[in-house]
XYZ file of C-alpha atoms in Angstrom:
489
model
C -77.370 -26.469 -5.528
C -80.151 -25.938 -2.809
C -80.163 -29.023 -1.700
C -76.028 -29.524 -0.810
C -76.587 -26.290 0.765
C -79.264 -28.233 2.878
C -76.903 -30.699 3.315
C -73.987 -28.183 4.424
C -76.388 -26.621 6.700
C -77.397 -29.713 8.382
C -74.501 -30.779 8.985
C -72.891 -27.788 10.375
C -75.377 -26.967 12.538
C -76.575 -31.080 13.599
C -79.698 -32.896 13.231
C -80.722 -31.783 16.852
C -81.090 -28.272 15.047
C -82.320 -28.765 11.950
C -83.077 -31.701 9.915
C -82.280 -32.239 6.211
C -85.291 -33.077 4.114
C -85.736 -34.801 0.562
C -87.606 -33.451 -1.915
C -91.234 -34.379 -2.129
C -90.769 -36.377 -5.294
C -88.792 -38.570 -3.361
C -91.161 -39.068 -0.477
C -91.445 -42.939 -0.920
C -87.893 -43.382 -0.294
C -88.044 -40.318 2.448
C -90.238 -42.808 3.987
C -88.775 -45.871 3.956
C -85.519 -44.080 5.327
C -87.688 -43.021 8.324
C -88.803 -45.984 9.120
C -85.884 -47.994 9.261
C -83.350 -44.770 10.617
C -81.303 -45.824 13.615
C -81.385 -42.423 14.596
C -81.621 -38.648 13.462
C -77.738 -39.363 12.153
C -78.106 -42.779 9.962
C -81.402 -40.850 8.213
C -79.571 -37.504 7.908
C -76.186 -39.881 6.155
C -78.561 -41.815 4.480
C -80.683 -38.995 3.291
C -77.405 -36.813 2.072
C -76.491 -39.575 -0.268
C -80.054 -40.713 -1.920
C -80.188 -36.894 -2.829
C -76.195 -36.688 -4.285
C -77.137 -39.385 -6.466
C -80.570 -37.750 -7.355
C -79.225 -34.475 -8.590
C -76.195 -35.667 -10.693
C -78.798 -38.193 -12.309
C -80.720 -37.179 -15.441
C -77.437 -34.665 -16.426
C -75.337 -35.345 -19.298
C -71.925 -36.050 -19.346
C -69.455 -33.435 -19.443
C -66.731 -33.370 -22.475
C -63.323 -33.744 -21.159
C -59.972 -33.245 -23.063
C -57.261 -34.669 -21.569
C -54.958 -31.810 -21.101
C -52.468 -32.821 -19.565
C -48.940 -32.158 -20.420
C -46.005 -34.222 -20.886
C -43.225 -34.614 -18.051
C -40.693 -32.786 -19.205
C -36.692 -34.500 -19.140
C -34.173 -33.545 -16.923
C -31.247 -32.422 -17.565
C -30.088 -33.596 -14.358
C -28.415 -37.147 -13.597
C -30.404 -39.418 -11.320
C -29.029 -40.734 -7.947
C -27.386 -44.683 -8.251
C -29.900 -47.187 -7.952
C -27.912 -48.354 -4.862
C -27.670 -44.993 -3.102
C -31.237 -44.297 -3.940
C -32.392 -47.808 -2.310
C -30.149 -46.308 0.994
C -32.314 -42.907 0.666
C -35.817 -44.735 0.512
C -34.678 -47.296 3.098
C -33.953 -44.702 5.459
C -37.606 -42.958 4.783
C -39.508 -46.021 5.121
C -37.538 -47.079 8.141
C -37.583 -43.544 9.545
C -33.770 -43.136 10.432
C -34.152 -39.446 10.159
C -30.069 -38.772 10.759
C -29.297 -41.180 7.942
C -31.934 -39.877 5.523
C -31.390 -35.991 5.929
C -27.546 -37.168 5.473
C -28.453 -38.586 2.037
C -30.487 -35.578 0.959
C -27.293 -33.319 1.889
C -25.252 -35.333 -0.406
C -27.843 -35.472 -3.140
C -28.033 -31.716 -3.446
C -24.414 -31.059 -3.554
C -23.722 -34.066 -6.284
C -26.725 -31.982 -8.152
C -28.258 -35.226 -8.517
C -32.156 -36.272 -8.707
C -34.151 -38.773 -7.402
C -35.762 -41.842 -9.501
C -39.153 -40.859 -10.173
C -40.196 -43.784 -7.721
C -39.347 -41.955 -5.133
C -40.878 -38.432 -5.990
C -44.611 -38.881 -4.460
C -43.250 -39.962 -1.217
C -40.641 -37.315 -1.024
C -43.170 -34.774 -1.598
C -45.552 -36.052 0.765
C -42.508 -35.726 3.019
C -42.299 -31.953 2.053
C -45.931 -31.220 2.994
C -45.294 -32.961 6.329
C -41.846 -31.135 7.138
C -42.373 -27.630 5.769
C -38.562 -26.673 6.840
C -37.039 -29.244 4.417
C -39.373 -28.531 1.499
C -37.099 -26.904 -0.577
C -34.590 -29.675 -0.565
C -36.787 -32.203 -0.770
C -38.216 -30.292 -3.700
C -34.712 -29.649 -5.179
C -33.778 -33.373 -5.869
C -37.296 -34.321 -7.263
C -36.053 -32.343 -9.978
C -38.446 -31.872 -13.191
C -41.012 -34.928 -12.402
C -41.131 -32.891 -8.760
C -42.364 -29.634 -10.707
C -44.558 -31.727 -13.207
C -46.332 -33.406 -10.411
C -46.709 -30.516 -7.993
C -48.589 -28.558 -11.436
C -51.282 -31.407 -11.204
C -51.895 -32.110 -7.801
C -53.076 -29.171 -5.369
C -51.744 -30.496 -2.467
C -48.188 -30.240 -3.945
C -48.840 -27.601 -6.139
C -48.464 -24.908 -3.228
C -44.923 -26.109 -2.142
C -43.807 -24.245 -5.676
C -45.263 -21.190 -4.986
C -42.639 -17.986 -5.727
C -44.199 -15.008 -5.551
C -46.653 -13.091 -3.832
C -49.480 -13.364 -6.996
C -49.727 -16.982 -6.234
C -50.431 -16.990 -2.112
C -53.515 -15.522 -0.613
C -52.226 -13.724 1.935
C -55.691 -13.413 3.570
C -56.284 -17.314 4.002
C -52.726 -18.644 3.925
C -51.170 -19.927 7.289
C -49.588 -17.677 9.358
C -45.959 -20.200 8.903
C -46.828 -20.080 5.084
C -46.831 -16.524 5.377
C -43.889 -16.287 7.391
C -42.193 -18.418 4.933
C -42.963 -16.112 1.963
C -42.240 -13.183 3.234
C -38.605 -14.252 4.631
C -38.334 -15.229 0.810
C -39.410 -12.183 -0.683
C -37.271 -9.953 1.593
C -34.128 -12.230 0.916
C -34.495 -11.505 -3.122
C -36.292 -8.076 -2.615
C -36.194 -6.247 0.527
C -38.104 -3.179 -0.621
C -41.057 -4.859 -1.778
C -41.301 -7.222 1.060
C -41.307 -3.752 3.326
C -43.838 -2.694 1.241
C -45.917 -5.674 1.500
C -45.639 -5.671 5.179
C -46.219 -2.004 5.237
C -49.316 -2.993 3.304
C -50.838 -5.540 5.786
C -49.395 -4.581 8.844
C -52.503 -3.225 10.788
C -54.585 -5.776 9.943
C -52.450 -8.231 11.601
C -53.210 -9.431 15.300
C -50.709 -8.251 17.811
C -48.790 -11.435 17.563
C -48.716 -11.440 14.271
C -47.270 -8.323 14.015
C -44.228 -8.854 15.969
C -43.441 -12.251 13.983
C -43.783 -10.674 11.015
C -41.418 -7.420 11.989
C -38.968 -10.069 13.462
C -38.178 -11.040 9.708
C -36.986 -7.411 8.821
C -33.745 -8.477 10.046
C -33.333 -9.958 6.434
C -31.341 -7.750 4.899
C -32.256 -4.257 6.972
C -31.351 -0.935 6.321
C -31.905 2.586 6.900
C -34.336 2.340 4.769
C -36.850 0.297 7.054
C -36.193 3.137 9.802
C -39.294 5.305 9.214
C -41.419 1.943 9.302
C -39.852 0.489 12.140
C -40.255 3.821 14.221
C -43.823 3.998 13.466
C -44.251 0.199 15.021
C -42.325 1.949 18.173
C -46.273 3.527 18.486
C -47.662 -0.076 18.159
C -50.648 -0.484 21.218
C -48.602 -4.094 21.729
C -45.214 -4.043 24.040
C -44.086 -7.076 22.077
C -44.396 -4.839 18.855
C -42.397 -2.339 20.167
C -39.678 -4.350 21.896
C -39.249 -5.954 17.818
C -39.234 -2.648 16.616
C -36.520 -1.436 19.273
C -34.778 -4.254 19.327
C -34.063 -3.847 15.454
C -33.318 -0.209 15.715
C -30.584 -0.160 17.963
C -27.869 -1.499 16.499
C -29.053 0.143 13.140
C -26.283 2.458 11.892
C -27.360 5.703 10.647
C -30.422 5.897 12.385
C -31.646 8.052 14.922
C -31.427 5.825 17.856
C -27.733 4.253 16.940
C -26.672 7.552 16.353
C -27.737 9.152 19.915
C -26.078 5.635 21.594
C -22.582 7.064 19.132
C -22.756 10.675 20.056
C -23.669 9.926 23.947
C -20.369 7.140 24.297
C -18.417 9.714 22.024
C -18.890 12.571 24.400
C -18.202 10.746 27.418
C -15.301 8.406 26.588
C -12.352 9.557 25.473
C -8.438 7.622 24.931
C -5.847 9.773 26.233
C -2.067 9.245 26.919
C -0.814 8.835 30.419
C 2.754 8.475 31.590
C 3.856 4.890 32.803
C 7.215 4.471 34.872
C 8.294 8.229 33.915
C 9.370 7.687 30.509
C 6.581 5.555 29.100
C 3.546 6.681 27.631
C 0.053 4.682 27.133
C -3.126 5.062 26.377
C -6.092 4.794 28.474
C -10.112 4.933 28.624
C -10.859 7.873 30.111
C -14.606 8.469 31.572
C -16.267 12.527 31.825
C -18.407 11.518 34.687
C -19.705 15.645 33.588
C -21.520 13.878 30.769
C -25.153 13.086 31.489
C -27.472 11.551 28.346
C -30.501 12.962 27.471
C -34.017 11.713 28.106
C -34.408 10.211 25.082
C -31.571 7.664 25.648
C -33.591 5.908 28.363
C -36.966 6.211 26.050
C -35.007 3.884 23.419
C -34.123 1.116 25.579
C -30.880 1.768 27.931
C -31.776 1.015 31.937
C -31.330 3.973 33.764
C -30.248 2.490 36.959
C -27.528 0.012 37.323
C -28.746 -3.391 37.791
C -24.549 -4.437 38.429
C -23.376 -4.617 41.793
C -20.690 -2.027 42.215
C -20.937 -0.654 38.877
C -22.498 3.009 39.000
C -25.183 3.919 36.634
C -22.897 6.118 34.105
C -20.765 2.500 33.671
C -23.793 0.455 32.775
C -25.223 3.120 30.642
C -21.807 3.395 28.510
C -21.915 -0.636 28.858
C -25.014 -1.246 27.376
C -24.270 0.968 24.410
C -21.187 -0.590 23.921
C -23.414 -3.643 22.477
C -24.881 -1.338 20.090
C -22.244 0.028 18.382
C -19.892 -1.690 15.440
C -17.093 -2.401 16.733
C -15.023 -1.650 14.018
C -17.283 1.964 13.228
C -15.509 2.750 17.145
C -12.477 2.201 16.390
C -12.500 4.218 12.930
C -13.782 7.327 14.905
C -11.253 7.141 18.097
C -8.510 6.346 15.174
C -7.278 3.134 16.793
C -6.895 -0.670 15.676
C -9.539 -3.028 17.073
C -7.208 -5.175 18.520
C -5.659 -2.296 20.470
C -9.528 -0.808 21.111
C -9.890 -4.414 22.652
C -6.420 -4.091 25.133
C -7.927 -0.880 26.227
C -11.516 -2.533 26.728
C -10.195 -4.876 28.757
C -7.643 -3.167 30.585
C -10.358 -1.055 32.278
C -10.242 -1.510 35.644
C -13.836 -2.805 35.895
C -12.944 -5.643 32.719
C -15.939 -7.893 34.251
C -18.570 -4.976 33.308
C -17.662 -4.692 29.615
C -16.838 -7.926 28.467
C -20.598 -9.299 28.300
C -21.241 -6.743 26.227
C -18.197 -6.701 24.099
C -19.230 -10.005 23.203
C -22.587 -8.979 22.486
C -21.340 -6.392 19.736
C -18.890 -9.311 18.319
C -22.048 -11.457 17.432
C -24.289 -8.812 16.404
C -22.195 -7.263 13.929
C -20.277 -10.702 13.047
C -16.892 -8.635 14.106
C -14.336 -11.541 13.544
C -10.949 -9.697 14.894
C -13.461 -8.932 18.059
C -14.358 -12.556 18.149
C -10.758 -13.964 18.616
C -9.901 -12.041 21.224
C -12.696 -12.513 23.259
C -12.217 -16.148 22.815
C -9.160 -16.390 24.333
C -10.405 -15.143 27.384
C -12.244 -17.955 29.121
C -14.919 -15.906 31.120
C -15.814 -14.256 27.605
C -16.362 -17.426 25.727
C -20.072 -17.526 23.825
C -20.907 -20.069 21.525
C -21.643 -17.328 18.769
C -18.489 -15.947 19.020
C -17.290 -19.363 17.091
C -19.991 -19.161 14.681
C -18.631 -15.972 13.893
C -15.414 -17.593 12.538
C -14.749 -19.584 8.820
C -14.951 -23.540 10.395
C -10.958 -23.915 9.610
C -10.189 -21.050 11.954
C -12.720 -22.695 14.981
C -10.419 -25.825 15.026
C -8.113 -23.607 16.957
C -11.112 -22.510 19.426
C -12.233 -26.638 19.423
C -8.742 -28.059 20.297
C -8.774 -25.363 23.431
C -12.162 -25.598 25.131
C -13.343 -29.521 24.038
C -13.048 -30.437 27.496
C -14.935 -27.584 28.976
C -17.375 -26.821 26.750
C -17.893 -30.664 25.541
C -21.194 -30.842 23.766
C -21.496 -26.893 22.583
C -18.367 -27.725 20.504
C -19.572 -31.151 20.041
C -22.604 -29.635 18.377
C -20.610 -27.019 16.251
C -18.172 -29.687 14.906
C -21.546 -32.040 13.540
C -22.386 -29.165 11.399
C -24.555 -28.912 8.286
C -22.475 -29.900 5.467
C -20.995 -32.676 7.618
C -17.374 -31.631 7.499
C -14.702 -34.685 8.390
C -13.635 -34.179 11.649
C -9.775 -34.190 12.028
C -8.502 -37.848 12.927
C -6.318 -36.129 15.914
C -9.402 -34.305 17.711
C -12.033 -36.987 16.453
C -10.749 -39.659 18.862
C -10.628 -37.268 21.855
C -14.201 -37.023 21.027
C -14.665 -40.981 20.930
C -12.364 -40.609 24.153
C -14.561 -38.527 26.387
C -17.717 -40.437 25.043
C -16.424 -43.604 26.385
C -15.686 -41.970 30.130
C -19.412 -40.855 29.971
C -21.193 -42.275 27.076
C -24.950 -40.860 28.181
C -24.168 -37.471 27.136
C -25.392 -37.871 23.931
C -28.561 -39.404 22.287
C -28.752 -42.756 19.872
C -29.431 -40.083 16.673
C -26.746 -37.952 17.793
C -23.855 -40.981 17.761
C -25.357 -41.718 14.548
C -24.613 -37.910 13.591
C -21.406 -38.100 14.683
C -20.745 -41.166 12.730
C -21.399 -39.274 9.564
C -18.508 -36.950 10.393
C -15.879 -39.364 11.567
C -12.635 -39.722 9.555
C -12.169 -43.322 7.808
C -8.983 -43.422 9.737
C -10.833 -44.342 13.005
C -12.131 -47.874 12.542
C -9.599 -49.312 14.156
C -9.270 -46.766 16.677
C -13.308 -47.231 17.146
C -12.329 -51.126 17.195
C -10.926 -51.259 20.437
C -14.248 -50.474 21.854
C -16.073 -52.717 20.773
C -13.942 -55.450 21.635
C -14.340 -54.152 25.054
C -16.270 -54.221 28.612
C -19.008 -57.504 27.982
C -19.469 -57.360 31.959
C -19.394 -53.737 32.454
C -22.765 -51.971 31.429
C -21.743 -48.711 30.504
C -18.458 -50.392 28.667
C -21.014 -52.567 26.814
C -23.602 -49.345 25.786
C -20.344 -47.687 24.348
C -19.176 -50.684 22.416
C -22.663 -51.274 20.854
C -22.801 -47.484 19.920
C -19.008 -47.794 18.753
C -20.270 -50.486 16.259
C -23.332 -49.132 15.319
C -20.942 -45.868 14.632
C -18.872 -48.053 12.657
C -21.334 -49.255 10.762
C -22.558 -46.055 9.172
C -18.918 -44.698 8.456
C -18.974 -47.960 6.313
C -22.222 -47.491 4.623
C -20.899 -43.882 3.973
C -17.824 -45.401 2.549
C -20.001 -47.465 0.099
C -21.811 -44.651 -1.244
C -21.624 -43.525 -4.659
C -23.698 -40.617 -5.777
């Protein structure tokens, strides 16, 4: 063992430092390797090996059972041949789009792959650590058999917290595991965190605290005040940032009592006869110092908008919707009318919007949306995708590639034939606004119906360049809705 510790030695520190030597026994051949050495490196390589060889010779052999278990069957039914010859086509040829569209499909058929295909697929889920768990998924039993025997694959099955070494595993692999463990048990991944926490680096820290989001509560409050002490302002803006729109805590609960005190609805007469209600501001009704200590700007950073505004603004962002609404006794949708009937609408809206998204408020989200200055791209994902088509049909033109991007979504949804080819439409006017991969994306979505609409372009413009780039991605577009047609899974 002394001498690969040498060896070790040597060659951490370099042969300008320290020189590995053979044992005397071995001096002839110590010699000869001297003599002939190129330099200080070809005797040190030279040198390391002669002495390998000398201390495993002489030993005997060690027994070895072969314990190695059987693959188990799966219960699972493998992918077609020919849709499994599309997946590894796509891998060897690298058309990412195509191959992560293959994968999609796999998983939902509950299908596996043929064991062919396993190694590389795995090799694949040590490159791409974000897709692991599919890839994983449709490797199905011979995935889990070969990930047991090889430690390189062996940690892309790890579950629970006995089996990582939270000490020497990557800060992502950490990251990972913990955003696991708090999905399926939010306590103990609190107290893990609670556990580590100050041996962390500041960075550290706030990534780690960022992942409390999964599935907070009141419960993390205590915690999450303490890291409001934290030496690092990143630390503390996580821990803040969390806190605020927490319900039940101390902070949400002084932004509540503070917008409760100093807004109130009251009825005001309208043409003599007619009565309505209106936001009414106490301009009498100051916050305490602690309001500012947990995050609201004391002066107003909004032209024409005195402080008291921006102060009940910036609350406004903090506070459920809906959890308003119970405690003034109104509907949201008439909370809303009154919102934006104030006569400074512009001020509130931002952060009306911001409260939508935070809290997913959905009856929040539709009205906002049909204001055009109010429009976010959250706001949509807020919505079930059959009630954005209404959202998609009204603001294609002028907000082209967010709702471009929202219709190519994740489970690759058919885009309606209607609002599909004003999409081909407005690609042909300007058909640089989107990338090679992303036309192949959009392929993947396209109805069947609009081949021959799709036709027509590529029959189109040979002596006009930007004509001719459309019709080659119109029939490269057409190819893969037919290669999607021919799949069977």
């Amino acid at each position: 063992m002394s001498l690969q510790n040498d060896i070790i030695k040597t060659a951490l520190l370099g042969t300008d430092k320290i020189q590995f030597q053979l044992p005397e026994e071995l001096s002839d051949i110590k010699d000869g390797i001297t003599t002939k050495q190129e330099d200080k490196e070809d005797a040190f390589l030279k040198s390391a090996a002669i002495a390998f060889i000398y201390e495993e010779s002489g030993q005997e052999a060690k027994d070895s059972i072969n314990t190695i278990p059987e693959c188990p069957d799966d219960t699972r039914e493998e992918l077609s041949a020919s849709t499994s010859q599309h997946l590894e086509d796509a891998l060897l040829s690298k058309d990412e789009v195509f191959f992560e569209y293959l994968l999609t499909k796999t998983l939902e058929a509950d299908k596996t792959v043929s064991s062919k295909l396993v190694p590389l697929l795995l090799n694949r889920a040590i490159e791409q650590k974000r897709k692991a768990e599919k890839l994983i998924a449709v490797c199905g039993k011979t995935g889990e058999w070969l990930c047991s025997l090889n430690p390189n694959w062996q940690r892309l099955t790890l579950k629970n917290e006995e089996q990582i070494d939270w000490e020497t595993g990557s800060l992502e692999d950490r990251k990972l595991f913990l955003a696991r463990l708090r999905t399926t048990d939010p306590d103990k991944a609190l107290q893990l965190l609670q556990a580590v926490f100050e041996q962390e680096n500041a960075n550290n820290r706030a990534e780690f605290l960022e992942i409390l989001e999964i599935g907070i509560s009141v419960k993390d409050e205590a915690f999450l005040l303490e890291a409001l002490k934290d030496k690092s302002k990143k630390v503390k803006e996580v821990a803040l940032k969390l806190l605020q729109p927490l319900l039940g805590t101390e902070i949400n609960n002084l932004y509540i009592n503070y917008f409760l005190d100093a807004v109130s609805i009251r009825e005001e007469r309208s043409l003599l006869i007619l009565k309505k209600k209106v936001i009414e501001i106490d301009p009498a009704v100051l916050p305490s110092d602690d309001l500012f200590r947990y995050g609201i700007e004391k002066v107003s950073s909004v032209k024409g908008v005195d402080d008291q505004l921006f102060w009940l603004s910036q609350i406004l962002s903090f506070i459920d919707p809906s959890a308003l609404a119970e405690r003034y006794q109104i509907s949201q949708d008439e909370w809303f009318k009154l919102s934006i009937e104030h006569k400074q609408i512009s001020v509130f809206i931002p952060y009306l919007a911001a409260a939508a998204i935070r809290f997913r408020n959905k009856p929040l989200a539709k009205n906002l949306l049909a204001h055009e200055e109010a429009f976010r791209e959250e706001l949509l994902l807020i919505l079930s995708e059959y009630e954005r088509y209404e959202w998609y049909d009204k603001y294609l033109e002028s907000r082209f590639p967010i709702i471009l991007g929202l219709l190519l979504n994740d489970h690759y949804s058919i885009i309606p034939q209607q609002l599909a080819e004003r999409v081909v439409k407005r690609l042909a006017v300007n058909p640089y606004v989107i990338t090679q991969p992303i036309y192949t994306r959009l392929a993947l979505s396209l109805p069947v119906g609009i081949k021959s609409f799709l036709s027509k372009y590529i029959e189109e413009g040979a002596d006009d360049y930007q004509k001719r780039y459309f019709s080659n991605q119109a029939s490269n577009m057409l190819r893969y809705i037919e290669l999607r047609e021919g799949l069977t899974f």
